[in-house]
PDB file of C-alpha atoms in Angstrom:
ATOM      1  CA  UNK A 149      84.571 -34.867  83.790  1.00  0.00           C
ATOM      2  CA  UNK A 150      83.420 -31.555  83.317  1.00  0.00           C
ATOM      3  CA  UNK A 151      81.386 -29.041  80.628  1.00  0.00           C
ATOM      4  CA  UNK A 152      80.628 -26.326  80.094  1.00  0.00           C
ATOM      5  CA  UNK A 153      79.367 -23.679  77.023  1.00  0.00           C
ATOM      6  CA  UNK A 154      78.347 -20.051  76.725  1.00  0.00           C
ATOM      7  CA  UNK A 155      77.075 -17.972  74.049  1.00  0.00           C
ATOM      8  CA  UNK A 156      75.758 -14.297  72.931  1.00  0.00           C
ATOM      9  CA  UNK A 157      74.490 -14.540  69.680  1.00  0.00           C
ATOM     10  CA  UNK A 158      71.677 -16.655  68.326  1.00  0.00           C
ATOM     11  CA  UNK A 159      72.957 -20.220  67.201  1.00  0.00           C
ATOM     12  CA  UNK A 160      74.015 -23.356  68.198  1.00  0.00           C
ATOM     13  CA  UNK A 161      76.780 -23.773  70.490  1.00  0.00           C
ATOM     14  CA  UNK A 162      78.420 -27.508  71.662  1.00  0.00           C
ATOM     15  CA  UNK A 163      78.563 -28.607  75.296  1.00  0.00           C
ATOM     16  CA  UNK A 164      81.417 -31.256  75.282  1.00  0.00           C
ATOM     17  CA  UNK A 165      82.087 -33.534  77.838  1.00  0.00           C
ATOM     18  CA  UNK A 166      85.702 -33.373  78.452  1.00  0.00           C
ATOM     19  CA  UNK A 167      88.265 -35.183  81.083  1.00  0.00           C
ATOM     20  CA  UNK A 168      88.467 -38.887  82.292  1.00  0.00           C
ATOM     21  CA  UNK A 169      85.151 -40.536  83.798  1.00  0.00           C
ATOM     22  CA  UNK A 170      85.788 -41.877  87.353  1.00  0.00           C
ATOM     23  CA  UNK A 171      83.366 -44.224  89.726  1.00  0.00           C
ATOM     24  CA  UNK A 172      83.404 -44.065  93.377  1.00  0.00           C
ATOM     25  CA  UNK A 173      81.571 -46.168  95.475  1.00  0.00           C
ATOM     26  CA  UNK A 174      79.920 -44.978  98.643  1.00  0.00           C
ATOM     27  CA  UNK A 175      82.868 -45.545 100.687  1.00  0.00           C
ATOM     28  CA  UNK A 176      85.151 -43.498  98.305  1.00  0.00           C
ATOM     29  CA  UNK A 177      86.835 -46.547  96.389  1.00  0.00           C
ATOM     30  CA  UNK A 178      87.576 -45.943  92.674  1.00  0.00           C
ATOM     31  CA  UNK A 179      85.295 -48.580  91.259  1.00  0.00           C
ATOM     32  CA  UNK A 180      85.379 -47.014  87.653  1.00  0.00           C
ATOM     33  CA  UNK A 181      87.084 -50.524  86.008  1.00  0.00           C
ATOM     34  CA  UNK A 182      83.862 -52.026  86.862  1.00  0.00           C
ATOM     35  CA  UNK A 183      82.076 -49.767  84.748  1.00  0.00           C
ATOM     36  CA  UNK A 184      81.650 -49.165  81.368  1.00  0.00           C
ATOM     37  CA  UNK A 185      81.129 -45.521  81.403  1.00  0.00           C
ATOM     38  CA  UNK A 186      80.045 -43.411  77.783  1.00  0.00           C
ATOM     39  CA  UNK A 187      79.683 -39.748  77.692  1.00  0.00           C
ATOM     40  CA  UNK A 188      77.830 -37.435  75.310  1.00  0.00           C
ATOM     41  CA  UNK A 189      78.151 -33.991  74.486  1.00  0.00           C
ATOM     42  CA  UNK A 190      75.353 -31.191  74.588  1.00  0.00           C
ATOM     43  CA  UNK A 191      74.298 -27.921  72.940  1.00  0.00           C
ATOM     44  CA  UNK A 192      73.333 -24.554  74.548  1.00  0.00           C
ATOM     45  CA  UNK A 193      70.517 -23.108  71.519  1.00  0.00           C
ATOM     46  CA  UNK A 194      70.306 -19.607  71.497  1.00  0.00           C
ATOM     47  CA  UNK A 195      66.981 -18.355  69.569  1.00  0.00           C
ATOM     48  CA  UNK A 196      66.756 -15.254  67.598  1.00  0.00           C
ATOM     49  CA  UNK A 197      64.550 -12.494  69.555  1.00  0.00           C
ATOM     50  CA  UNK A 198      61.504 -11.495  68.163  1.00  0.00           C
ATOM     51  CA  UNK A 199      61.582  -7.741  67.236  1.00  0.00           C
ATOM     52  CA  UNK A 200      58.995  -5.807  65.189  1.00  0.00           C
ATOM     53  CA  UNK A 201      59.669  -2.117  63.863  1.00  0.00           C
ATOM     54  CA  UNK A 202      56.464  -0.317  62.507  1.00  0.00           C
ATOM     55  CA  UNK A 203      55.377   3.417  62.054  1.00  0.00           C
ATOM     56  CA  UNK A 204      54.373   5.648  64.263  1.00  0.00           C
ATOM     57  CA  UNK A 205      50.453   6.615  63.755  1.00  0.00           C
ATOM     58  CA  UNK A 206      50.016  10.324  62.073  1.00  0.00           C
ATOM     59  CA  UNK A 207      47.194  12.572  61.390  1.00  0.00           C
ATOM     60  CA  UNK A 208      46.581  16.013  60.308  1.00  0.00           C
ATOM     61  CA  UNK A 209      43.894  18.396  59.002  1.00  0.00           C
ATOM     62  CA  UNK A 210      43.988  18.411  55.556  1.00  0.00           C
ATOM     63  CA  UNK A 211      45.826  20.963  53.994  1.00  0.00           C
ATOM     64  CA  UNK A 212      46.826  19.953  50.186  1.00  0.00           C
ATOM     65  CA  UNK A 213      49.881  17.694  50.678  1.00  0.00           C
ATOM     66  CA  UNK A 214      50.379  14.058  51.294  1.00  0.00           C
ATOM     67  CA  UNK A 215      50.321  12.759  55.142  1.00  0.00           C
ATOM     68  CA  UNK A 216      52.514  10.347  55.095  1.00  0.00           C
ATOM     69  CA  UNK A 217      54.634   8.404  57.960  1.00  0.00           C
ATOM     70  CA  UNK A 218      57.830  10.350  59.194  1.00  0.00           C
ATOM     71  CA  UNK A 219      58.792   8.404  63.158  1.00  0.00           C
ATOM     72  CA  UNK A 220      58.889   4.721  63.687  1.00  0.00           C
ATOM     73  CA  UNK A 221      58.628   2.368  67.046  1.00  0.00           C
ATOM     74  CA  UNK A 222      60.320  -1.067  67.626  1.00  0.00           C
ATOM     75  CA  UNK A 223      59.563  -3.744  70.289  1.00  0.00           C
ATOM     76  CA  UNK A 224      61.771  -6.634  71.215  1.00  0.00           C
ATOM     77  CA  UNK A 225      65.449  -5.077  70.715  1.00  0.00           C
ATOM     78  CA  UNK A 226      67.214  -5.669  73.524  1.00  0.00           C
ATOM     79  CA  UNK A 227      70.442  -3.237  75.287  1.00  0.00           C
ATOM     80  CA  UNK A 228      70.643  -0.673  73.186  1.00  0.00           C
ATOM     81  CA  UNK A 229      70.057  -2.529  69.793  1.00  0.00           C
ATOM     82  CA  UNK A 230      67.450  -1.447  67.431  1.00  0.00           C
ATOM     83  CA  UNK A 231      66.710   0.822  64.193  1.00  0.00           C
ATOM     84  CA  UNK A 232      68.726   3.007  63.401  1.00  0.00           C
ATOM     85  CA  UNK A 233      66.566   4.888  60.417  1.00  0.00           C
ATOM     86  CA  UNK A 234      63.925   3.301  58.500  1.00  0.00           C
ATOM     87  CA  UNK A 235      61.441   4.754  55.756  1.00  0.00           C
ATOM     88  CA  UNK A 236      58.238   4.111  54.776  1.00  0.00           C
ATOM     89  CA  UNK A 237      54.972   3.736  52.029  1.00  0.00           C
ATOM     90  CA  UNK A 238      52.065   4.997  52.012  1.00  0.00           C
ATOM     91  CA  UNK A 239      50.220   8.225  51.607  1.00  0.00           C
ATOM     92  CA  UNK A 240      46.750   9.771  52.334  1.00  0.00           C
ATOM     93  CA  UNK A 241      46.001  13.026  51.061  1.00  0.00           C
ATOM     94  CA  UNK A 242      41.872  13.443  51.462  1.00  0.00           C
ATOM     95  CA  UNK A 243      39.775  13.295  54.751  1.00  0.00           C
ATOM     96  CA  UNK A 244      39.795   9.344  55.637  1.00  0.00           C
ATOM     97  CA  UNK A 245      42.517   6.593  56.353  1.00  0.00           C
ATOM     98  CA  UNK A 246      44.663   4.022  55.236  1.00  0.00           C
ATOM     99  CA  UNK A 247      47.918   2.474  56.492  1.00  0.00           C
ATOM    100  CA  UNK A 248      51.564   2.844  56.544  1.00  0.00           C
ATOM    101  CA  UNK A 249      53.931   0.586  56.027  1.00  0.00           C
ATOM    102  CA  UNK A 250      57.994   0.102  56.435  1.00  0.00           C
ATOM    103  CA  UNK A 251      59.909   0.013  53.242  1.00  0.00           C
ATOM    104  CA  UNK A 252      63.456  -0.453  54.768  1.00  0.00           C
ATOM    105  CA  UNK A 253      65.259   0.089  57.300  1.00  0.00           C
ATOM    106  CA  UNK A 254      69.230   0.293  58.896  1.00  0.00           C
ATOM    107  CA  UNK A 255      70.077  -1.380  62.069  1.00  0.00           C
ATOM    108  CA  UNK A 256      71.928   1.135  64.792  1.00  0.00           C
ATOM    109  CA  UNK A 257      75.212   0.334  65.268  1.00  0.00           C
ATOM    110  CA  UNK A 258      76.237  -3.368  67.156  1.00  0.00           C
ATOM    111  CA  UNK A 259      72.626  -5.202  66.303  1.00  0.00           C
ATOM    112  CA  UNK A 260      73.390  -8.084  64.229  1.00  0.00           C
ATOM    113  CA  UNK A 261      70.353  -9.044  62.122  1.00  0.00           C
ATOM    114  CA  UNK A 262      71.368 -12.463  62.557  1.00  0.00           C
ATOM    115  CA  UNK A 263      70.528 -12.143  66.186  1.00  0.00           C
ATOM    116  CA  UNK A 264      66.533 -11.064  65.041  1.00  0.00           C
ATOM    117  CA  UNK A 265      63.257 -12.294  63.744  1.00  0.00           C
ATOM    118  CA  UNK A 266      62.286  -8.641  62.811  1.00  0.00           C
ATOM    119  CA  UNK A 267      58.528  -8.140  61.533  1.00  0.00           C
ATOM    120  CA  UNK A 268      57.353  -4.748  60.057  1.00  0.00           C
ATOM    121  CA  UNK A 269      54.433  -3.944  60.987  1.00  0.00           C
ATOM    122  CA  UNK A 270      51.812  -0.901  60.123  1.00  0.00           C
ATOM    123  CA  UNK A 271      50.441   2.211  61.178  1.00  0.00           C
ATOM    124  CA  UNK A 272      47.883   4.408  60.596  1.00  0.00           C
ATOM    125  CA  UNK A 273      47.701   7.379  58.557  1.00  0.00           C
ATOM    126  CA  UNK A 274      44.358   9.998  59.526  1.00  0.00           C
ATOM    127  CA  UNK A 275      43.553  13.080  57.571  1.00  0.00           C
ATOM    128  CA  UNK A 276      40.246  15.239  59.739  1.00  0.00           C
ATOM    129  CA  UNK A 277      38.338  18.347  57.800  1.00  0.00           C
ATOM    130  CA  UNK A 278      39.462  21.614  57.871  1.00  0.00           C
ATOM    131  CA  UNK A 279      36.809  22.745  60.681  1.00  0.00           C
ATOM    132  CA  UNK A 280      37.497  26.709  60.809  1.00  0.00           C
ATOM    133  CA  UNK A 281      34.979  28.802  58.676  1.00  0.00           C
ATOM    134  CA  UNK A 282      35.325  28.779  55.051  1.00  0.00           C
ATOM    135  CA  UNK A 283      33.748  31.571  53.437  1.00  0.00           C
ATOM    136  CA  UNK A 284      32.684  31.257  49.883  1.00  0.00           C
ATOM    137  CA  UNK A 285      31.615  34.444  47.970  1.00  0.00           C
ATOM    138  CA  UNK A 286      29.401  34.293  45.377  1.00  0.00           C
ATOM    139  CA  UNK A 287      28.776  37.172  43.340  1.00  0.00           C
ATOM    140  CA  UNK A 288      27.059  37.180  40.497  1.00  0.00           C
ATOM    141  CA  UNK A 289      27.907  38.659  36.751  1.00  0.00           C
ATOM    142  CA  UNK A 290      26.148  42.093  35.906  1.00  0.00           C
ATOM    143  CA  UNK A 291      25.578  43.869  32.682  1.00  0.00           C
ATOM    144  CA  UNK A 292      23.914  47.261  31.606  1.00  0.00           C
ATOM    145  CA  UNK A 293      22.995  47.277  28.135  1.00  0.00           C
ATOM    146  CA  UNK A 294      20.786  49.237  25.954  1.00  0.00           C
ATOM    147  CA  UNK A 295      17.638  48.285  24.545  1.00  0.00           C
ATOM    148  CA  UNK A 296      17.424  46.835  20.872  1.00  0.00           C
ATOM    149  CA  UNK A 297      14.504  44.986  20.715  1.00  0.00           C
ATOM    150  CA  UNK A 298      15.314  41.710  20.906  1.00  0.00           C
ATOM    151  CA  UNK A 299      15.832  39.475  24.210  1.00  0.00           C
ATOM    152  CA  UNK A 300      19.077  40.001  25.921  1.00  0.00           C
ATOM    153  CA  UNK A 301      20.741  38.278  28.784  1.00  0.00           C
ATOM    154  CA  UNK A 302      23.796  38.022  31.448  1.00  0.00           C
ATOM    155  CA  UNK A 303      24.963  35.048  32.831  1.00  0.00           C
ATOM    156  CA  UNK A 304      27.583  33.205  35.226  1.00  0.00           C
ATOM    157  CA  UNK A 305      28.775  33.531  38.495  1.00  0.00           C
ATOM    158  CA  UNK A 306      32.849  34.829  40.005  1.00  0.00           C
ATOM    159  CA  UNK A 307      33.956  32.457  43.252  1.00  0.00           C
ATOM    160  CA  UNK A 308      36.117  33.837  45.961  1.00  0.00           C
ATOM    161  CA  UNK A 309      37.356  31.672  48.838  1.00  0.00           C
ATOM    162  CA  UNK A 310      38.607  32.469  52.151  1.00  0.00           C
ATOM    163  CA  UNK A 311      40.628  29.911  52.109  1.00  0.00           C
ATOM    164  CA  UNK A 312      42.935  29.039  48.904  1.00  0.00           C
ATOM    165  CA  UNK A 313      42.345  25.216  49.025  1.00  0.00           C
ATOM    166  CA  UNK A 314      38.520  25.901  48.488  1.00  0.00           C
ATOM    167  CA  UNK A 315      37.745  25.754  45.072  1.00  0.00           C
ATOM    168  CA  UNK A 316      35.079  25.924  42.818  1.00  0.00           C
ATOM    169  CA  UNK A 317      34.858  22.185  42.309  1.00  0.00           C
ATOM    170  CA  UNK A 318      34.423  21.678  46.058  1.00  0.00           C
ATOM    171  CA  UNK A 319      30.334  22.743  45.887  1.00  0.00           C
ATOM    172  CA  UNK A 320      27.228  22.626  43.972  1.00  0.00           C
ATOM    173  CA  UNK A 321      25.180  24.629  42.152  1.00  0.00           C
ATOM    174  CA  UNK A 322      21.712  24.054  41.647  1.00  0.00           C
ATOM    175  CA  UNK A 323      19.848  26.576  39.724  1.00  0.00           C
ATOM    176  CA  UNK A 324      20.101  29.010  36.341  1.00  0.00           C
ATOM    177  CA  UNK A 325      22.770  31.591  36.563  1.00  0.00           C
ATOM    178  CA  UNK A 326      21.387  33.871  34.230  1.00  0.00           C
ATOM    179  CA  UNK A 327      19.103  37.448  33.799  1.00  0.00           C
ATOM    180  CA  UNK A 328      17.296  37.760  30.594  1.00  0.00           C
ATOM    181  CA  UNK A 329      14.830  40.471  29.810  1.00  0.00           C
ATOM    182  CA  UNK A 330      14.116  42.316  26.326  1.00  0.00           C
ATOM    183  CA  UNK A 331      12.368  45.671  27.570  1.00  0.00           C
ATOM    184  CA  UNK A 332      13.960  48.364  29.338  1.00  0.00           C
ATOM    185  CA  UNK A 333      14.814  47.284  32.980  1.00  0.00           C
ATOM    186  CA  UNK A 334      16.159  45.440  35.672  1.00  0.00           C
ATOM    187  CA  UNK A 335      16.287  41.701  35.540  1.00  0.00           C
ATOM    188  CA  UNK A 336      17.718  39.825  38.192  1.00  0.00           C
ATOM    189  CA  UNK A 337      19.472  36.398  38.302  1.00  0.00           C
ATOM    190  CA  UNK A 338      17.576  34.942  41.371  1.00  0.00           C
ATOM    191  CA  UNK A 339      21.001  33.448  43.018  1.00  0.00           C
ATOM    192  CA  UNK A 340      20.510  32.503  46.528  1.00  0.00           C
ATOM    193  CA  UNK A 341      22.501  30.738  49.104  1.00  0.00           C
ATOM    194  CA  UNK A 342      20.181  27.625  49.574  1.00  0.00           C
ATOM    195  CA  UNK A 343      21.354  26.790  45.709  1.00  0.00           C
ATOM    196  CA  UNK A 344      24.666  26.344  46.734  1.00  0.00           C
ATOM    197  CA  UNK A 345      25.769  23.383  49.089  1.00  0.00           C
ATOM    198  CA  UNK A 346      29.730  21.717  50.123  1.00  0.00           C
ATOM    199  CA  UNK A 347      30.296  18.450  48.499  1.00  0.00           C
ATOM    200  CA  UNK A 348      33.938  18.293  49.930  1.00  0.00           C
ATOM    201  CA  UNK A 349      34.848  16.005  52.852  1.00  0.00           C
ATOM    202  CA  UNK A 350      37.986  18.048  53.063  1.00  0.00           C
ATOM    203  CA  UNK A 351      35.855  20.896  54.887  1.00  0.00           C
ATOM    204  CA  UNK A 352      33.128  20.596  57.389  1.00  0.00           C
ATOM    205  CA  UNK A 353      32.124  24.543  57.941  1.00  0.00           C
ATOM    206  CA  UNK A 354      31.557  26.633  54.910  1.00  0.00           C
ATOM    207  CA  UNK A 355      29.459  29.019  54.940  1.00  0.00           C
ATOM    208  CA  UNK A 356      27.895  30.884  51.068  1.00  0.00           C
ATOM    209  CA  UNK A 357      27.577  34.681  51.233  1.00  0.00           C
ATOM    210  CA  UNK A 358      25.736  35.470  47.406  1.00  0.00           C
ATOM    211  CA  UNK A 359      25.591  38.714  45.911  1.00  0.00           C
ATOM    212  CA  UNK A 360      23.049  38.228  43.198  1.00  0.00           C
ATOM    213  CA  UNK A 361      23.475  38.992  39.406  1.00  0.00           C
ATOM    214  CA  UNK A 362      21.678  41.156  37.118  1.00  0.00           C
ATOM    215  CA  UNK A 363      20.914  42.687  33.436  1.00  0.00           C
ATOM    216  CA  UNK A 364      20.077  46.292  33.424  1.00  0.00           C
ATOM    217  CA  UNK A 365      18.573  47.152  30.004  1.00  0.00           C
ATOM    218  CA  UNK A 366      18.573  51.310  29.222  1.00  0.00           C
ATOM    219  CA  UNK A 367      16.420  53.044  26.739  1.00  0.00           C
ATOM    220  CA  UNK A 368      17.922  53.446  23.363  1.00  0.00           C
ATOM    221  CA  UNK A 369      18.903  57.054  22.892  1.00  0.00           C
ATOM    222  CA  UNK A 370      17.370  58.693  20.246  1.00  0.00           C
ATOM    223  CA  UNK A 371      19.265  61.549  18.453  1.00  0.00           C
ATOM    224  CA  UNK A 372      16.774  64.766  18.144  1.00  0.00           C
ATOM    225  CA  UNK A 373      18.629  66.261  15.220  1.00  0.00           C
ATOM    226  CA  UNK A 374      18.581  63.023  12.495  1.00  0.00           C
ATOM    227  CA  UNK A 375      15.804  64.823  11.017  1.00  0.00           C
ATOM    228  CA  UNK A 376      16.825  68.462  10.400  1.00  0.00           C
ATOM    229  CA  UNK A 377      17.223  69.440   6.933  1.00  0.00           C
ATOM    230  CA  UNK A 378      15.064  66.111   5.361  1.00  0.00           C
ATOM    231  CA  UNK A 379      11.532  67.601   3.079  1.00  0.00           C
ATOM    232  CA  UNK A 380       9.067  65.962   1.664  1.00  0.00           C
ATOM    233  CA  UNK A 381       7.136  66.216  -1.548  1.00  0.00           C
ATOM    234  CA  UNK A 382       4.519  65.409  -3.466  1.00  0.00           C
ATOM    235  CA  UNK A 383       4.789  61.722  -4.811  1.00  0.00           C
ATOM    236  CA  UNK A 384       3.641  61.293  -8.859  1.00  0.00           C
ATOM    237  CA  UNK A 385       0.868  60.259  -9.866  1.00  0.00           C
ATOM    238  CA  UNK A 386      -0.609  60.959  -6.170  1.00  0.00           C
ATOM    239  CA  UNK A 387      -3.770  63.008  -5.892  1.00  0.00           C
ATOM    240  CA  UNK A 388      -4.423  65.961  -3.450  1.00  0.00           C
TER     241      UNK A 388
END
């Protein structure tokens, strides 16, 4: 009798018992007619390998766009089987994190799925503060205007930004951005750094440089020859 079996992929493969059973005794002697001899076949069971494919971890300092996962790693392949390309979900676009996941992917050349339990797994996905020196400008609105009588005023504030992804809606302002006097003068807006303060996660060093505002009200000129040439008489009915 004799059996064998042999296999590469994962499955079930037989094991039959082929050939004619013969019984020797110790001495040699075919004994096999006293015998009632049954065979019975096997199996060789070849299990699928346990593979997982996930991304690659990924940060940056923010910067505007989407971090997302661009390289993968895979455990469990075996040879040179594995993933061939693979893309993926998930996005983080502020300072924090979140995970990324595997959408799809292609198997390289000569891996049979068949052969694989494949798991995707995750990653992680970190966006960190800008942390070089943001300088925000503050300057604020003048105006010289001439005296009429009544109160007059300037108000509101121009931002400039050292850096472009700095806006305006990235800090506070606590305070009155405004000058308002009604006699001739200078009025000034009172703007000061302390009333501005970074409310974006995005940036962890910004520095306020304020140039303050003001209303600058000038005398109202008075024209010297408006009254050349008027007289005046004697009203009627008006004694002298």
């Amino acid at each position: 009798l004799s059996a064998s079996v042999s296999g590469t992929d994962a499955g079930t493969y037989p094991n039959n018992v082929t050939g004619t059973a013969k019984v020797t005794d110790a001495a040699g002697n075919d004994v096999t007619s006293q015998f009632s001899v049954t065979t019975e076949s096997g199996s060789l069971v070849i299990n699928k390998a346990k593979a997982t494919i996930a991304p690659k971890d990924a940060t940056k300092a923010y910067d505007g766009t989407d971090l997302k996962a661009s390289e993968f790693v895979t455990e469990g392949f075996v040879k040179d089987q594995g993933v061939k390309s693979a893309t993926f979900t998930g996005s983080q676009l502020n300072v924090g994190t979140s995970k990324s996941g595997i959408d799809g992917y292609v198997l390289a050349d000569g891996t049979n799925a068949n052969n694989y339990d494949i798991t995707k797994g995750t990653g992680n996905l970190e966006v960190t503060p800008v942390s070089d020196e943001v300088t925000v400008t503050i300057t604020g609105n003048a105006a010289t205007l001439k005296y009429d009588g009544t109160e007059q005023s300037v108000t509101g504030y121009t931002v400039v930004c050292s850096n472009g992804l700095y806006t305006a809606n990235d800090f506070v302002f606590t305070g009155a951005a405004v000058a308002k006097g009604t006699n001739v003068g200078t009025y000034k807006m009172g703007l000061d750094k302390g009333q501005f303060s970074n409310t974006s996660a995005n940036f962890s060093n910004v520095t306020f440089v304020v140039v303050d505002g003001q209303l600058t009200i000038t005398p109202k000129s008075v024209d010297p020859e408006a009254g050349k040439g008027m007289s005046v008489g004697k009203l009627p009915h008006v004694p002298y």
